Short mmCIF file of C-alpha atoms in Angstrom, two decimals:
data_model
loop_
_atom_site.label_atom_id
_atom_site.label_comp_id
_atom_site.label_asym_id
_atom_site.label_seq_id
_atom_site.Cartn_x
_atom_site.Cartn_y
_atom_site.Cartn_z
CA UNK O 1 0.00 0.00 0.00
CA UNK O 2 1.34 3.40 -1.02
CA UNK O 3 0.63 6.43 1.12
CA UNK O 4 0.00 9.70 -0.63
CA UNK O 5 1.36 12.89 0.90
CA UNK O 6 -0.55 16.10 0.43
CA UNK O 7 1.42 19.31 0.37
CA UNK O 8 0.24 22.58 1.83
CA UNK O 9 -0.14 23.97 -1.69
CA UNK O 10 -2.29 21.03 -2.78
CA UNK O 11 -4.50 21.41 0.28
CA UNK O 12 -4.85 25.13 -0.44
CA UNK O 13 -5.88 24.33 -4.02
CA UNK O 14 -8.53 21.94 -2.71
CA UNK O 15 -9.79 24.64 -0.37
CA UNK O 16 -10.14 27.03 -3.31
CA UNK O 17 -11.95 24.42 -5.39
CA UNK O 18 -14.46 23.72 -2.61
CA UNK O 19 -14.97 27.46 -2.03
CA UNK O 20 -15.72 27.90 -5.74
CA UNK O 21 -18.18 25.03 -5.64
CA UNK O 22 -19.88 26.58 -2.61
CA UNK O 23 -20.31 29.82 -4.55
CA UNK O 24 -21.88 27.97 -7.48
CA UNK O 25 -24.20 26.06 -5.16
CA UNK O 26 -25.36 29.24 -3.44
CA UNK O 27 -25.98 30.92 -6.81
CA UNK O 28 -28.10 27.95 -7.86
CA UNK O 29 -30.02 28.16 -4.58
CA UNK O 30 -30.64 31.87 -5.15
CA UNK O 31 -31.94 31.11 -8.64
CA UNK O 32 -34.39 28.51 -7.36
CA UNK O 33 -35.52 30.77 -4.52
CA UNK O 34 -36.26 33.45 -7.12
CA UNK O 35 -38.14 31.04 -9.37
CA UNK O 36 -40.15 29.89 -6.39
CA UNK O 37 -41.13 33.46 -5.51
CA UNK O 38 -42.23 34.13 -9.09
CA UNK O 39 -44.23 30.92 -9.31
CA UNK O 40 -46.02 31.68 -6.04
CA UNK O 41 -47.43 34.80 -7.72
CA UNK O 42 -48.88 32.76 -10.60
CA UNK O 43 -52.22 31.14 -10.07
CA UNK O 44 -52.14 27.34 -9.97
CA UNK O 45 -48.34 27.13 -9.74
CA UNK O 46 -48.04 26.42 -6.01
CA UNK O 47 -46.77 22.87 -6.62
CA UNK O 48 -44.07 24.16 -8.96
CA UNK O 49 -43.16 26.86 -6.43
CA UNK O 50 -42.86 24.26 -3.69
CA UNK O 51 -40.59 22.14 -5.90
CA UNK O 52 -38.35 25.16 -6.51
CA UNK O 53 -38.17 25.90 -2.79
CA UNK O 54 -37.16 22.28 -2.10
CA UNK O 55 -34.52 22.44 -4.83
CA UNK O 56 -33.23 25.71 -3.34
CA UNK O 57 -32.95 24.08 0.08
CA UNK O 58 -30.94 21.24 -1.42
CA UNK O 59 -28.58 23.68 -3.17
CA UNK O 60 -28.20 25.56 0.14
CA UNK O 61 -27.34 22.27 1.89
CA UNK O 62 -24.77 21.44 -0.78
CA UNK O 63 -23.33 24.94 -0.42
CA UNK O 64 -23.00 24.51 3.34
CA UNK O 65 -21.22 21.19 2.84
CA UNK O 66 -18.84 22.75 0.32
CA UNK O 67 -18.06 25.60 2.74
CA UNK O 68 -17.30 23.06 5.47
CA UNK O 69 -14.94 21.19 3.15
CA UNK O 70 -13.28 24.43 2.03
CA UNK O 71 -12.68 25.36 5.66
CA UNK O 72 -11.35 21.90 6.45
CA UNK O 73 -8.87 21.99 3.55
CA UNK O 74 -7.87 25.51 4.48
CA UNK O 75 -7.08 24.33 8.01
CA UNK O 76 -5.18 21.33 6.61
CA UNK O 77 -3.17 23.67 4.36
CA UNK O 78 -2.29 25.86 7.34
CA UNK O 79 -1.25 22.90 9.45
CA UNK O 80 0.79 21.38 6.63
CA UNK O 81 2.45 24.72 5.99
CA UNK O 82 3.60 24.78 9.62
CA UNK O 83 4.78 21.15 9.52
CA UNK O 84 6.36 21.17 6.05
CA UNK O 85 7.81 24.65 6.31
CA UNK O 86 7.82 27.31 3.63
CA UNK O 87 9.58 25.89 0.56
CA UNK O 88 8.77 28.82 -1.72
CA UNK O 89 11.77 30.94 -0.75
#
């Protein structure tokens, strides 16, 4: 079995990727919240509005998970930076 070592830079890149995904997820949630509001104003579209609200909640949940992972990888990057030392200079 081979162990893989993650560098501080790699962990920082993962943190950035998860942060970007969180941003996308929150934008999608905002879109579905907006669609839900518009559909609530239309007669007979309550079921569609409810579906949009549920989709928005799911995008919000995915965004929260992505933020948690971004924070975790950011903390890992900081810890690895301390352990591995600064090799950029």
